[in-house]
């Protein structure tokens, strides 16, 4: 059976799931999205993802043509139709088809798209041995240009950084903000561990307020670990005892090298490994 894709209230076979070439989502990257996971048939942090989607849309003057409750229901129903238990869910809302001009008043019908599919994960050995990252020369979007808190369809900023990482033989890039401070990676938030305490850049460093980031902060605090959200520079990463990234796709992944400096012992550290275990226990539970 072919996978079904939800578009505007209807289900289409994957091969027939299409939007107009006049859609401003395609023409201008004018739209918003979410990347969500389901574990054992339960969608992880669904409300938080739906809320972030609606906030991203509100910020770009995009009115999503359904309620938050209906959106949550459509996500769960689409997953069920496809008989998926462990799934990756991509929700996209575009501005809709318009004319060949920026003016959003010329667009009609924002498109609500829900794709539910298998997840493509980092290779398991990376969780065991850790990831190497490199600082990208492309800085994270300036919050006054396109605020990184908006999960918009404009991901070129991050894609440029990702290509730089790949060209340097790494899978992820560390992105700095316009002040040269540590912001985040291309699809993950960053944390360091120092003397048993955790540090991560604050939201006003110009980052996406990651839902996995929030979960990991909660898990760390519940485990009695102090968490600081504070400005960080690359020196803080190079000299950390441990480093890890968080994101919907990656969950919690150790980083053992940054810009050819080994971090700590050069192996995933105990705090990271412990948090990874706590995260796995949470997603396997009733979350
Ligand atoms: N920073 C950025 C720039 C992101 O895009 C995160 C941090 C982590 O946020 P969450 O809420 O996931 O903890 C992201 C998330 C994909 C994909 O397919 C991208 C993300 C998440 C899931 C899938 O590209 N980005």
mmCIF file of C-alpha atoms and ligand atoms in Angstrom:
data_model
loop_
_atom_site.group_PDB
_atom_site.id
_atom_site.type_symbol
_atom_site.label_atom_id
_atom_site.label_comp_id
_atom_site.label_asym_id
_atom_site.label_seq_id
_atom_site.Cartn_x
_atom_site.Cartn_y
_atom_site.Cartn_z
ATOM 1 C CA UNK A 1 0.000 0.000 0.000
ATOM 2 C CA UNK A 2 1.373 3.368 -0.976
ATOM 3 C CA UNK A 3 1.839 5.992 1.734
ATOM 4 C CA UNK A 4 -0.922 8.556 1.970
ATOM 5 C CA UNK A 5 -0.132 12.248 2.246
ATOM 6 C CA UNK A 6 -2.587 14.744 3.723
ATOM 7 C CA UNK A 7 -3.123 17.927 1.736
ATOM 8 C CA UNK A 8 -5.871 20.337 2.748
ATOM 9 C CA UNK A 9 -8.144 17.763 4.341
ATOM 10 C CA UNK A 10 -7.758 15.049 1.680
ATOM 11 C CA UNK A 11 -5.457 12.036 1.483
ATOM 12 C CA UNK A 12 -3.434 11.400 -1.673
ATOM 13 C CA UNK A 13 -1.108 8.590 -2.719
ATOM 14 C CA UNK A 14 2.495 9.723 -2.276
ATOM 15 C CA UNK A 15 2.972 9.873 -6.100
ATOM 16 C CA UNK A 16 -0.086 12.100 -6.501
ATOM 17 C CA UNK A 17 0.599 14.424 -3.558
ATOM 18 C CA UNK A 18 1.336 17.696 -5.354
ATOM 19 C CA UNK A 19 1.002 21.457 -4.979
ATOM 20 C CA UNK A 20 1.001 24.207 -7.608
ATOM 21 C CA UNK A 21 4.271 25.510 -9.068
ATOM 22 C CA UNK A 22 2.744 28.950 -8.337
ATOM 23 C CA UNK A 23 2.718 28.170 -4.610
ATOM 24 C CA UNK A 24 4.707 30.826 -2.764
ATOM 25 C CA UNK A 25 6.134 28.076 -0.590
ATOM 26 C CA UNK A 26 8.044 26.956 -3.684
ATOM 27 C CA UNK A 27 8.551 30.347 -5.322
ATOM 28 C CA UNK A 28 9.780 32.172 -2.210
ATOM 29 C CA UNK A 29 10.142 29.674 0.627
ATOM 30 C CA UNK A 30 7.061 31.456 1.979
ATOM 31 C CA UNK A 31 5.703 29.091 4.601
ATOM 32 C CA UNK A 32 6.450 27.254 7.839
ATOM 33 C CA UNK A 33 7.056 23.666 8.876
ATOM 34 C CA UNK A 34 7.550 21.235 11.741
ATOM 35 C CA UNK A 35 9.518 18.006 12.089
ATOM 36 C CA UNK A 36 7.885 15.678 14.637
ATOM 37 C CA UNK A 37 8.510 12.095 15.819
ATOM 38 C CA UNK A 38 6.142 9.372 16.884
ATOM 39 C CA UNK A 39 7.294 6.526 19.119
ATOM 40 C CA UNK A 40 5.227 3.334 19.421
ATOM 41 C CA UNK A 41 2.234 5.056 17.851
ATOM 42 C CA UNK A 42 2.331 8.095 20.152
ATOM 43 C CA UNK A 43 3.308 11.494 18.809
ATOM 44 C CA UNK A 44 6.035 13.019 20.987
ATOM 45 C CA UNK A 45 5.287 16.527 22.314
ATOM 46 C CA UNK A 46 2.498 17.030 19.758
ATOM 47 C CA UNK A 47 1.030 20.091 21.477
ATOM 48 C CA UNK A 48 4.403 21.845 21.633
ATOM 49 C CA UNK A 49 5.025 21.204 17.926
ATOM 50 C CA UNK A 50 1.545 22.403 16.914
ATOM 51 C CA UNK A 51 1.949 25.507 19.096
ATOM 52 C CA UNK A 52 5.352 26.277 17.551
ATOM 53 C CA UNK A 53 3.907 25.819 14.036
ATOM 54 C CA UNK A 54 1.078 28.278 14.763
ATOM 55 C CA UNK A 55 3.508 30.757 16.342
ATOM 56 C CA UNK A 56 5.834 30.539 13.312
ATOM 57 C CA UNK A 57 2.807 31.168 11.066
ATOM 58 C CA UNK A 58 1.565 34.072 13.196
ATOM 59 C CA UNK A 59 5.004 35.656 12.988
ATOM 60 C CA UNK A 60 5.028 35.568 9.161
ATOM 61 C CA UNK A 61 1.398 36.840 8.864
ATOM 62 C CA UNK A 62 0.206 33.412 7.725
ATOM 63 C CA UNK A 63 -3.232 32.321 8.871
ATOM 64 C CA UNK A 64 -3.419 28.538 9.100
ATOM 65 C CA UNK A 65 -6.915 27.608 7.861
ATOM 66 C CA UNK A 66 -7.743 25.252 10.738
ATOM 67 C CA UNK A 67 -7.667 25.196 14.527
ATOM 68 C CA UNK A 68 -4.765 23.843 16.588
ATOM 69 C CA UNK A 69 -7.005 20.979 17.755
ATOM 70 C CA UNK A 70 -7.918 20.020 14.189
ATOM 71 C CA UNK A 71 -4.259 20.184 13.174
ATOM 72 C CA UNK A 72 -3.277 17.837 16.021
ATOM 73 C CA UNK A 73 -6.084 15.466 15.044
ATOM 74 C CA UNK A 74 -5.096 15.529 11.349
ATOM 75 C CA UNK A 75 -1.499 14.631 12.292
ATOM 76 C CA UNK A 76 -2.566 11.666 14.432
ATOM 77 C CA UNK A 77 -5.110 10.484 11.831
ATOM 78 C CA UNK A 78 -2.616 10.659 8.945
ATOM 79 C CA UNK A 79 -0.163 8.557 10.916
ATOM 80 C CA UNK A 80 -2.883 6.022 11.728
ATOM 81 C CA UNK A 81 -4.014 5.761 8.077
ATOM 82 C CA UNK A 82 -0.445 4.843 7.154
ATOM 83 C CA UNK A 83 -0.278 2.304 9.978
ATOM 84 C CA UNK A 84 2.924 3.881 11.285
ATOM 85 C CA UNK A 85 4.123 3.413 14.864
ATOM 86 C CA UNK A 86 7.643 4.872 14.821
ATOM 87 C CA UNK A 87 7.375 7.699 12.365
ATOM 88 C CA UNK A 88 8.774 10.947 11.162
ATOM 89 C CA UNK A 89 6.092 13.546 10.612
ATOM 90 C CA UNK A 90 6.615 16.626 8.461
ATOM 91 C CA UNK A 91 3.945 19.308 8.613
ATOM 92 C CA UNK A 92 4.229 22.077 6.033
ATOM 93 C CA UNK A 93 1.987 25.114 5.641
ATOM 94 C CA UNK A 94 2.635 27.168 2.525
ATOM 95 C CA UNK A 95 1.271 30.603 1.650
ATOM 96 C CA UNK A 96 -0.575 28.969 -1.276
ATOM 97 C CA UNK A 97 -0.685 29.580 -5.025
ATOM 98 C CA UNK A 98 -0.414 33.184 -6.160
ATOM 99 C CA UNK A 99 1.020 35.321 -8.920
ATOM 100 C CA UNK A 100 4.679 35.734 -9.853
ATOM 101 C CA UNK A 101 5.251 38.492 -7.352
ATOM 102 C CA UNK A 102 5.992 38.686 -3.649
ATOM 103 C CA UNK A 103 2.637 40.142 -2.645
ATOM 104 C CA UNK A 104 0.957 37.564 -0.387
ATOM 105 C CA UNK A 105 -2.438 39.213 -1.031
ATOM 106 C CA UNK A 106 -2.322 37.581 -4.476
ATOM 107 C CA UNK A 107 -2.158 34.114 -2.960
ATOM 108 C CA UNK A 108 -5.135 31.887 -2.307
ATOM 109 C CA UNK A 109 -5.534 28.785 -0.181
ATOM 110 C CA UNK A 110 -2.587 28.177 2.111
ATOM 111 C CA UNK A 111 -1.694 24.504 1.685
ATOM 112 C CA UNK A 112 -1.585 22.325 4.784
ATOM 113 C CA UNK A 113 0.547 19.260 4.065
ATOM 114 C CA UNK A 114 1.192 16.373 6.451
ATOM 115 C CA UNK A 115 3.721 13.734 5.438
ATOM 116 C CA UNK A 116 4.224 10.727 7.711
ATOM 117 C CA UNK A 117 7.038 8.395 6.791
ATOM 118 C CA UNK A 118 9.837 6.212 8.135
ATOM 119 C CA UNK A 119 12.639 8.090 9.922
ATOM 120 C CA UNK A 120 16.143 8.319 8.525
ATOM 121 C CA UNK A 121 18.494 8.286 11.485
ATOM 122 C CA UNK A 122 22.166 8.967 12.048
ATOM 123 C CA UNK A 123 24.171 5.702 11.957
ATOM 124 C CA UNK A 124 24.115 4.000 15.406
ATOM 125 C CA UNK A 125 27.926 4.041 15.717
ATOM 126 C CA UNK A 126 27.803 7.846 15.916
ATOM 127 C CA UNK A 127 25.882 7.560 19.200
ATOM 128 C CA UNK A 128 28.555 5.224 20.506
ATOM 129 C CA UNK A 129 31.633 7.121 19.287
ATOM 130 C CA UNK A 130 30.305 10.665 18.865
ATOM 131 C CA UNK A 131 30.111 13.188 16.079
ATOM 132 C CA UNK A 132 32.757 15.543 14.684
ATOM 133 C CA UNK A 133 31.537 19.042 13.931
ATOM 134 C CA UNK A 134 33.105 22.068 12.298
ATOM 135 C CA UNK A 135 32.275 25.779 12.575
ATOM 136 C CA UNK A 136 30.552 27.070 9.489
ATOM 137 C CA UNK A 137 31.589 30.338 7.849
ATOM 138 C CA UNK A 138 27.905 31.064 7.242
ATOM 139 C CA UNK A 139 26.464 32.741 10.305
ATOM 140 C CA UNK A 140 22.987 31.992 11.617
ATOM 141 C CA UNK A 141 20.306 34.364 10.325
ATOM 142 C CA UNK A 142 20.258 37.682 12.139
ATOM 143 C CA UNK A 143 17.098 37.723 14.300
ATOM 144 C CA UNK A 144 16.136 41.098 12.790
ATOM 145 C CA UNK A 145 16.336 39.623 9.274
ATOM 146 C CA UNK A 146 14.603 36.268 9.705
ATOM 147 C CA UNK A 147 14.220 35.253 13.324
ATOM 148 C CA UNK A 148 15.581 31.703 13.855
ATOM 149 C CA UNK A 149 12.645 31.119 16.243
ATOM 150 C CA UNK A 150 10.475 30.920 13.108
ATOM 151 C CA UNK A 151 10.695 27.457 11.572
ATOM 152 C CA UNK A 152 10.227 28.827 8.067
ATOM 153 C CA UNK A 153 10.631 27.158 4.698
ATOM 154 C CA UNK A 154 13.716 29.346 4.196
ATOM 155 C CA UNK A 155 16.407 26.900 5.326
ATOM 156 C CA UNK A 156 19.121 28.025 2.894
ATOM 157 C CA UNK A 157 21.093 29.547 5.746
ATOM 158 C CA UNK A 158 21.325 26.132 7.404
ATOM 159 C CA UNK A 159 21.777 24.253 4.133
ATOM 160 C CA UNK A 160 24.858 26.380 3.287
ATOM 161 C CA UNK A 161 26.303 25.511 6.696
ATOM 162 C CA UNK A 162 25.450 21.820 6.224
ATOM 163 C CA UNK A 163 27.255 21.766 2.851
ATOM 164 C CA UNK A 164 30.301 23.367 4.462
ATOM 165 C CA UNK A 165 30.264 20.652 7.127
ATOM 166 C CA UNK A 166 29.969 17.893 4.522
ATOM 167 C CA UNK A 167 32.806 19.427 2.486
ATOM 168 C CA UNK A 168 34.918 19.353 5.650
ATOM 169 C CA UNK A 169 34.114 15.650 6.183
ATOM 170 C CA UNK A 170 31.616 16.273 9.019
ATOM 171 C CA UNK A 171 27.883 15.704 9.302
ATOM 172 C CA UNK A 172 26.995 18.777 11.324
ATOM 173 C CA UNK A 173 28.119 22.403 11.429
ATOM 174 C CA UNK A 174 28.339 24.720 14.400
ATOM 175 C CA UNK A 175 26.676 28.005 13.497
ATOM 176 C CA UNK A 176 27.599 31.280 15.188
ATOM 177 C CA UNK A 177 25.361 34.334 15.450
ATOM 178 C CA UNK A 178 26.151 37.825 14.149
ATOM 179 C CA UNK A 179 28.121 38.533 17.338
ATOM 180 C CA UNK A 180 30.312 35.458 16.847
ATOM 181 C CA UNK A 181 28.629 33.650 19.739
ATOM 182 C CA UNK A 182 27.675 29.979 19.587
ATOM 183 C CA UNK A 183 24.105 29.657 18.293
ATOM 184 C CA UNK A 184 23.184 26.113 17.239
ATOM 185 C CA UNK A 185 23.809 23.493 14.570
ATOM 186 C CA UNK A 186 21.929 23.219 11.252
ATOM 187 C CA UNK A 187 19.125 21.060 12.652
ATOM 188 C CA UNK A 188 20.043 20.652 16.316
ATOM 189 C CA UNK A 189 20.636 22.681 19.475
ATOM 190 C CA UNK A 190 24.003 22.479 21.224
ATOM 191 C CA UNK A 191 24.921 21.814 24.853
ATOM 192 C CA UNK A 192 28.222 21.539 26.705
ATOM 193 C CA UNK A 193 29.030 19.930 30.056
ATOM 194 C CA UNK A 194 31.578 21.555 32.358
ATOM 195 C CA UNK A 195 32.337 20.370 35.901
ATOM 196 C CA UNK A 196 29.142 18.312 35.923
ATOM 197 C CA UNK A 197 26.967 21.313 34.979
ATOM 198 C CA UNK A 198 25.236 21.928 31.680
ATOM 199 C CA UNK A 199 25.429 25.068 29.549
ATOM 200 C CA UNK A 200 23.449 25.893 26.411
ATOM 201 C CA UNK A 201 23.005 29.136 24.457
ATOM 202 C CA UNK A 202 19.928 31.209 25.381
ATOM 203 C CA UNK A 203 17.051 31.763 22.917
ATOM 204 C CA UNK A 204 18.206 35.352 22.385
ATOM 205 C CA UNK A 205 21.461 34.020 20.894
ATOM 206 C CA UNK A 206 19.240 33.671 17.791
ATOM 207 C CA UNK A 207 18.298 29.992 17.819
ATOM 208 C CA UNK A 208 15.300 27.780 17.301
ATOM 209 C CA UNK A 209 13.684 27.039 20.657
ATOM 210 C CA UNK A 210 14.096 23.307 20.196
ATOM 211 C CA UNK A 211 11.469 21.059 21.724
ATOM 212 C CA UNK A 212 14.105 18.377 22.388
ATOM 213 C CA UNK A 213 16.234 21.127 23.986
ATOM 214 C CA UNK A 214 13.370 21.875 26.424
ATOM 215 C CA UNK A 215 12.876 18.166 27.167
ATOM 216 C CA UNK A 216 16.596 17.643 27.850
ATOM 217 C CA UNK A 217 16.722 20.710 30.122
ATOM 218 C CA UNK A 218 13.755 19.247 32.083
ATOM 219 C CA UNK A 219 15.398 15.799 32.262
ATOM 220 C CA UNK A 220 18.712 17.273 33.430
ATOM 221 C CA UNK A 221 17.051 19.388 36.118
ATOM 222 C CA UNK A 222 15.012 16.389 37.311
ATOM 223 C CA UNK A 223 18.302 14.468 37.608
ATOM 224 C CA UNK A 224 19.663 17.233 39.841
ATOM 225 C CA UNK A 225 22.011 18.694 37.226
ATOM 226 C CA UNK A 226 22.336 22.503 37.093
ATOM 227 C CA UNK A 227 21.502 23.934 33.672
ATOM 228 C CA UNK A 228 22.632 27.403 32.553
ATOM 229 C CA UNK A 229 21.222 29.113 29.485
ATOM 230 C CA UNK A 230 24.004 31.569 28.806
ATOM 231 C CA UNK A 231 26.029 33.164 26.050
ATOM 232 C CA UNK A 232 28.784 30.871 24.823
ATOM 233 C CA UNK A 233 31.712 31.287 22.480
ATOM 234 C CA UNK A 234 33.700 28.648 20.651
ATOM 235 C CA UNK A 235 36.295 28.535 23.425
ATOM 236 C CA UNK A 236 33.540 27.178 25.697
ATOM 237 C CA UNK A 237 32.972 24.332 23.232
ATOM 238 C CA UNK A 238 36.667 23.570 22.673
ATOM 239 C CA UNK A 239 37.416 23.418 26.401
ATOM 240 C CA UNK A 240 34.228 21.636 27.536
ATOM 241 C CA UNK A 241 34.341 18.265 29.287
ATOM 242 C CA UNK A 242 31.522 17.026 27.041
ATOM 243 C CA UNK A 243 29.354 18.293 24.231
ATOM 244 C CA UNK A 244 26.116 17.008 22.707
ATOM 245 C CA UNK A 245 23.392 18.053 20.290
ATOM 246 C CA UNK A 246 19.624 17.718 20.646
ATOM 247 C CA UNK A 247 16.913 17.580 17.993
ATOM 248 C CA UNK A 248 13.830 15.697 16.918
ATOM 249 C CA UNK A 249 15.770 13.599 14.410
ATOM 250 C CA UNK A 250 19.029 13.189 16.375
ATOM 251 C CA UNK A 251 17.445 12.972 19.875
ATOM 252 C CA UNK A 252 20.641 13.380 21.995
ATOM 253 C CA UNK A 253 23.894 12.816 20.109
ATOM 254 C CA UNK A 254 27.417 13.163 21.556
ATOM 255 C CA UNK A 255 29.972 15.490 19.923
ATOM 256 C CA UNK A 256 33.605 14.492 20.454
ATOM 257 C CA UNK A 257 35.453 16.886 18.169
ATOM 258 C CA UNK A 258 34.970 20.499 17.110
ATOM 259 C CA UNK A 259 37.219 22.244 14.570
ATOM 260 C CA UNK A 260 39.841 19.497 14.984
ATOM 261 C CA UNK A 261 39.971 19.899 18.791
ATOM 262 C CA UNK A 262 39.095 16.788 20.779
ATOM 263 C CA UNK A 263 36.439 17.610 23.370
ATOM 264 C CA UNK A 264 37.179 16.214 26.837
ATOM 265 C CA UNK A 265 38.361 12.621 26.563
ATOM 266 C CA UNK A 266 37.391 12.488 22.868
ATOM 267 C CA UNK A 267 34.706 9.960 23.784
ATOM 268 C CA UNK A 268 31.038 10.463 24.730
ATOM 269 C CA UNK A 269 31.079 11.560 28.382
ATOM 270 C CA UNK A 270 29.071 10.230 31.337
ATOM 271 C CA UNK A 271 26.583 13.114 31.584
ATOM 272 C CA UNK A 272 25.753 12.850 27.867
ATOM 273 C CA UNK A 273 25.375 9.066 28.036
ATOM 274 C CA UNK A 274 23.151 9.370 31.109
ATOM 275 C CA UNK A 275 20.907 11.979 29.453
ATOM 276 C CA UNK A 276 20.673 9.883 26.299
ATOM 277 C CA UNK A 277 19.465 6.955 28.444
ATOM 278 C CA UNK A 278 16.945 9.171 30.245
ATOM 279 C CA UNK A 279 15.695 10.474 26.898
ATOM 280 C CA UNK A 280 15.246 6.945 25.536
ATOM 281 C CA UNK A 281 13.413 5.904 28.712
ATOM 282 C CA UNK A 282 11.075 8.909 28.344
ATOM 283 C CA UNK A 283 10.182 8.263 24.695
ATOM 284 C CA UNK A 284 9.637 4.575 25.430
ATOM 285 C CA UNK A 285 7.328 5.485 28.331
ATOM 286 C CA UNK A 286 3.908 7.046 28.166
ATOM 287 C CA UNK A 287 5.401 10.518 27.545
HETATM 288 N N1 LIG B 1 17.747 24.056 15.463
HETATM 289 C C1 LIG B 1 17.305 24.058 14.195
HETATM 290 C C2 LIG B 1 17.804 25.093 13.271
HETATM 291 C C3 LIG B 1 16.379 23.093 13.776
HETATM 292 O O1 LIG B 1 15.923 23.096 12.516
HETATM 293 C C4 LIG B 1 16.437 22.149 16.005
HETATM 294 C C5 LIG B 1 17.334 23.140 16.352
HETATM 295 C C6 LIG B 1 15.969 21.182 17.046
HETATM 296 O O2 LIG B 1 14.607 21.443 17.372
HETATM 297 P P1 LIG B 1 13.624 20.287 17.864
HETATM 298 O O3 LIG B 1 12.366 20.999 18.138
HETATM 299 O O4 LIG B 1 13.516 19.283 16.749
HETATM 300 O O5 LIG B 1 14.240 19.707 19.081
HETATM 301 C C7 LIG B 1 15.949 22.110 14.688
HETATM 302 C C8 LIG B 1 14.973 21.049 14.283
HETATM 303 C C9 LIG B 1 14.572 17.884 9.076
HETATM 304 C C10 LIG B 1 14.315 18.176 10.507
HETATM 305 O O6 LIG B 1 14.028 16.921 8.548
HETATM 306 C C11 LIG B 1 14.764 19.336 11.073
HETATM 307 C C12 LIG B 1 14.524 19.571 12.399
HETATM 308 C C13 LIG B 1 13.845 18.653 13.148
HETATM 309 C C14 LIG B 1 13.396 17.490 12.577
HETATM 310 C C15 LIG B 1 13.640 17.237 11.244
HETATM 311 O O7 LIG B 1 15.303 18.641 8.438
HETATM 312 N N2 LIG B 1 15.005 20.729 12.933
#
